[in-house]
Short mmCIF file of C-alpha atoms in Angstrom, two decimals:
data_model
loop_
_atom_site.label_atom_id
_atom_site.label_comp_id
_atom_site.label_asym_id
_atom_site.label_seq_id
_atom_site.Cartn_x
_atom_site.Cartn_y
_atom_site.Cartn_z
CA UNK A 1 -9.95 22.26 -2.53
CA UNK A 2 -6.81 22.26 -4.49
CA UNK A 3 -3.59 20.08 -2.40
CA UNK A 4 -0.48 22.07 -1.22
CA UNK A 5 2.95 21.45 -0.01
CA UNK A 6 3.17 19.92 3.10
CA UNK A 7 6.29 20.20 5.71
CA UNK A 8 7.39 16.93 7.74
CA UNK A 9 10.30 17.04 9.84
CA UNK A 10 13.06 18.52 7.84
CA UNK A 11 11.36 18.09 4.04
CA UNK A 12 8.75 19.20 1.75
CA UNK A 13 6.75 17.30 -0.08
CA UNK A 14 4.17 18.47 -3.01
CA UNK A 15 0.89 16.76 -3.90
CA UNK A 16 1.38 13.71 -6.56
CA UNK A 17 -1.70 11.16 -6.18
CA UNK A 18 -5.00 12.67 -5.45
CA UNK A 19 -7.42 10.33 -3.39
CA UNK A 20 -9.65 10.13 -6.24
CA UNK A 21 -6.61 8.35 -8.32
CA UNK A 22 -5.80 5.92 -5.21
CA UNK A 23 -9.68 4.74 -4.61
CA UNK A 24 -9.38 3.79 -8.08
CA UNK A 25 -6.44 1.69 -7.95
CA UNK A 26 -7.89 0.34 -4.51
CA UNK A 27 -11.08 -0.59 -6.51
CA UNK A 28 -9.32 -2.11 -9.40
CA UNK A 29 -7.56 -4.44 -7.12
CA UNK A 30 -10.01 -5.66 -5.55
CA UNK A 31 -12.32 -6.74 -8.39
CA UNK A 32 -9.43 -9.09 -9.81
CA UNK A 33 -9.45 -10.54 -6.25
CA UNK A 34 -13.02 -11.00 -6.54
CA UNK A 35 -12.87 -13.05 -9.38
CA UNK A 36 -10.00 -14.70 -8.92
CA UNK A 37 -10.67 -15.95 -5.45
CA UNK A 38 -14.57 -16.74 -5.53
CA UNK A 39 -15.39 -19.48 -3.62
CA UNK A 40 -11.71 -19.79 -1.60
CA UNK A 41 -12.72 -17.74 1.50
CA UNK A 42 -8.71 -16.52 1.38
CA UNK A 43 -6.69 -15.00 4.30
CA UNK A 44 -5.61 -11.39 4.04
CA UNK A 45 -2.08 -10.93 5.55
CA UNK A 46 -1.83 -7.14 5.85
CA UNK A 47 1.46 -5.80 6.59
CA UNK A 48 1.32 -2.85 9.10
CA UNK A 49 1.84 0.21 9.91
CA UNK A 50 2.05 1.44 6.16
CA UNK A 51 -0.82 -0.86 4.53
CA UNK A 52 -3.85 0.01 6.97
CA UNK A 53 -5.39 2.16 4.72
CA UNK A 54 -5.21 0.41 1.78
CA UNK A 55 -5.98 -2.87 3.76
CA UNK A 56 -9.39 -0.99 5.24
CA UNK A 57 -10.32 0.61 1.56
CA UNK A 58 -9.17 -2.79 0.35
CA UNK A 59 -11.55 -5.07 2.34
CA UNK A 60 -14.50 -2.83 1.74
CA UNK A 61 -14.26 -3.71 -1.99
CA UNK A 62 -14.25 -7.61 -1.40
CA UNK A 63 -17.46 -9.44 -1.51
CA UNK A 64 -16.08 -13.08 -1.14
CA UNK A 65 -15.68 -14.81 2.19
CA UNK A 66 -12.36 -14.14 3.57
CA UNK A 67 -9.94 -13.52 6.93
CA UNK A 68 -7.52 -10.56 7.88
CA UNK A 69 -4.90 -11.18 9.99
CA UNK A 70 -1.68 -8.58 10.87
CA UNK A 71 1.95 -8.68 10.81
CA UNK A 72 4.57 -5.77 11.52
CA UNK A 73 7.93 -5.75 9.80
CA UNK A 74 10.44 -2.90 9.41
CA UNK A 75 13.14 -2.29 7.05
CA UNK A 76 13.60 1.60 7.01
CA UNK A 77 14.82 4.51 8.36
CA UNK A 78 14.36 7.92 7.26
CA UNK A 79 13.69 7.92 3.31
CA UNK A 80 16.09 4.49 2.67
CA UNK A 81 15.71 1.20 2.80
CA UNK A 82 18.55 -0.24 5.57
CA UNK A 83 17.81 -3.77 3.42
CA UNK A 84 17.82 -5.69 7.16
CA UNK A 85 14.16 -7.04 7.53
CA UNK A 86 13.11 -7.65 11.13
CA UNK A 87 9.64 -9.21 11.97
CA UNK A 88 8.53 -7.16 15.01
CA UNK A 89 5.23 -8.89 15.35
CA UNK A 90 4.05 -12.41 13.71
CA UNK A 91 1.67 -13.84 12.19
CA UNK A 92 -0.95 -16.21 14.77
CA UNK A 93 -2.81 -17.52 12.13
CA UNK A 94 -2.68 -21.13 11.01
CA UNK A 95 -1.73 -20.35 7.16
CA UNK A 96 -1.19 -24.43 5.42
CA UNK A 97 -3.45 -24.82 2.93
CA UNK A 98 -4.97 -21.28 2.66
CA UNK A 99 -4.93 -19.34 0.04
CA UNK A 100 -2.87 -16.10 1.15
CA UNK A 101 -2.73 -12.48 -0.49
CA UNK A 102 0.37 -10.35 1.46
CA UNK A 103 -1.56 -6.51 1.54
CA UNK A 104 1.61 -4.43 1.07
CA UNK A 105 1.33 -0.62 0.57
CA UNK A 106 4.35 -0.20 -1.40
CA UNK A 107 7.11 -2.69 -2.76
CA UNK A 108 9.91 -0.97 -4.08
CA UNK A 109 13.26 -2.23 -3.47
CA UNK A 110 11.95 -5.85 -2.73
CA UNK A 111 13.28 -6.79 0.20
CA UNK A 112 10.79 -6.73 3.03
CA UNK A 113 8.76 -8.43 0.33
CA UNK A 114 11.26 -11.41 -0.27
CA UNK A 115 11.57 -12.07 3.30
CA UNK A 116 8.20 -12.37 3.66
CA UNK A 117 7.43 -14.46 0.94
CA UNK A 118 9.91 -16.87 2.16
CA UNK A 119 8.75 -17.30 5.56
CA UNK A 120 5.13 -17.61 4.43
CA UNK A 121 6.17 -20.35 1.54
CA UNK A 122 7.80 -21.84 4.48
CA UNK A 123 4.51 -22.26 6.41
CA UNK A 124 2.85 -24.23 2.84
CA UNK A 125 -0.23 -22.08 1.98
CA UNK A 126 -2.13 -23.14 -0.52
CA UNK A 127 -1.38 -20.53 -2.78
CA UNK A 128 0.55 -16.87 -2.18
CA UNK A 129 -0.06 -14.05 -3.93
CA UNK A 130 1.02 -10.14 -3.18
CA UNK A 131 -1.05 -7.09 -3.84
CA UNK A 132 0.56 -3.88 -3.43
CA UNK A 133 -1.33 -0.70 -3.76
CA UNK A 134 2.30 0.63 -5.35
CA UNK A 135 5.37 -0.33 -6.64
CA UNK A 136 8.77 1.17 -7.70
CA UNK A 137 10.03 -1.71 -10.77
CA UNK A 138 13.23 0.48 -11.41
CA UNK A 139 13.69 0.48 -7.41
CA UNK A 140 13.40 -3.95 -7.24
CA UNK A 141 16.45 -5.60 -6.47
CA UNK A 142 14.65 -9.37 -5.89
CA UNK A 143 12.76 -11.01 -8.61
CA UNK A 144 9.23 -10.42 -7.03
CA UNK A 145 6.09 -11.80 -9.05
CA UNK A 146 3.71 -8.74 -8.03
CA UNK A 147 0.20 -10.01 -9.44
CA UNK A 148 -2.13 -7.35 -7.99
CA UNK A 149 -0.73 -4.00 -8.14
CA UNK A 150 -2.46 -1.10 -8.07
CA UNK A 151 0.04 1.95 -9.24
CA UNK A 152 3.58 2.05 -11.25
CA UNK A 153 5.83 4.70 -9.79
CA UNK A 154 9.23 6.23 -10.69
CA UNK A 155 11.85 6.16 -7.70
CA UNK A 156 10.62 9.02 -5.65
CA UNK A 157 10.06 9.00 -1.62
CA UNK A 158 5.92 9.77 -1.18
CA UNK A 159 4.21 10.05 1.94
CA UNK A 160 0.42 9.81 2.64
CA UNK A 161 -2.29 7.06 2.95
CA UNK A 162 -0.40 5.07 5.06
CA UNK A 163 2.85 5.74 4.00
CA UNK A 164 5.28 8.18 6.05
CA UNK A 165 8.59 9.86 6.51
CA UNK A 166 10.10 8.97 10.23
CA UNK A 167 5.96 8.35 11.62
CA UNK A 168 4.68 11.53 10.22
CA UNK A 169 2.02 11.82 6.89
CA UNK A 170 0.39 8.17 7.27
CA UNK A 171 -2.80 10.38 8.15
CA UNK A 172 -3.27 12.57 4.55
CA UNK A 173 -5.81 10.76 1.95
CA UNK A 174 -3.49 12.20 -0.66
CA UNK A 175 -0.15 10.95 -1.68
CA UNK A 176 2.85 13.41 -2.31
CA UNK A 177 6.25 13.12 -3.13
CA UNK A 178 9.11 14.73 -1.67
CA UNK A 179 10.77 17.70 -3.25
#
């Protein structure tokens, strides 16, 4: 069944990134984690609300040992960035000496990312690695080593699998962009 435009609060958006395309990506990912962490049972620090699909899709790819755990941060409103990070709900899990991987769903201007990064580093992991089903690299403002990322996209505002506009489209399996 072909997509079509789809209304959310005051915009339209138009079908971009079938399912089909994402399950890909999702797949790719996760067979460089495979390899890459055999044998190092790591912990999967998946950053919510926006990442639970990729997260779920995600950790049905992995066949090594390994943990999830959840954290909640927020740094928009609307389509923007407001570049203020604030944790809303922390991480429990004892993280020195574990090998972490931060599941994002999208890193685009870099700062939710940053912060992050900082106050896991903070808490000495073994290693810490990101992998972002997408990112925006003309959006960054922080130099962010991304090693697992699933999708290059230009600066546009998508909703869908996972991602929304002000709570609404996290539900549809396809991505779209606004128009």
């Amino acid at each position: 069944m072909p997509l079509s435009t789809i209304s959310l609060h005051d915009k339209q958006f138009t079908p971009y990134l079938p399912a089909a395309r994402i399950a890909e990506a999702v797949r790719n990912i996760a067979t460089r984690l495979n390899q890459d962490y055999a044998g190092q049972q790591p912990l999967f620090v998946v950053v919510l609300n926006g990442s639970f699909m990729f997260a779920a899709d995600l950790m049905k790819e992995m066949s090594i040992d390994c943990e999830v755990a959840f954290i909640r941060v927020a740094s928009y409103q609307g389509t923007t960035s407001t570049g203020e990070v604030k944790e809303i709900l922390g991480l429990q899990e004892e993280v020195a000496n574990r090998h972490l991987i931060i599941v994002e769903d999208i890193v685009d201007t870099g700062h939710t990312m940053r912060e992050l990064l900082e106050q896991l580093t903070a808490r000495k992991p073994a290693s810490l690695e990101v992998a972002t089903l997408f990112t925006k690299p003309e959006c960054l403002q922080h130099q962010l080593e991304l090693r697992y990322v699933g999708i290059e996209l230009p600066n546009e505002f998508i909703v869908g699998y996972g991602l929304d506009y002000d709570g609404l489209g996290r539900n549809y399996p396809d991505v779209y962009k606004v128009v």
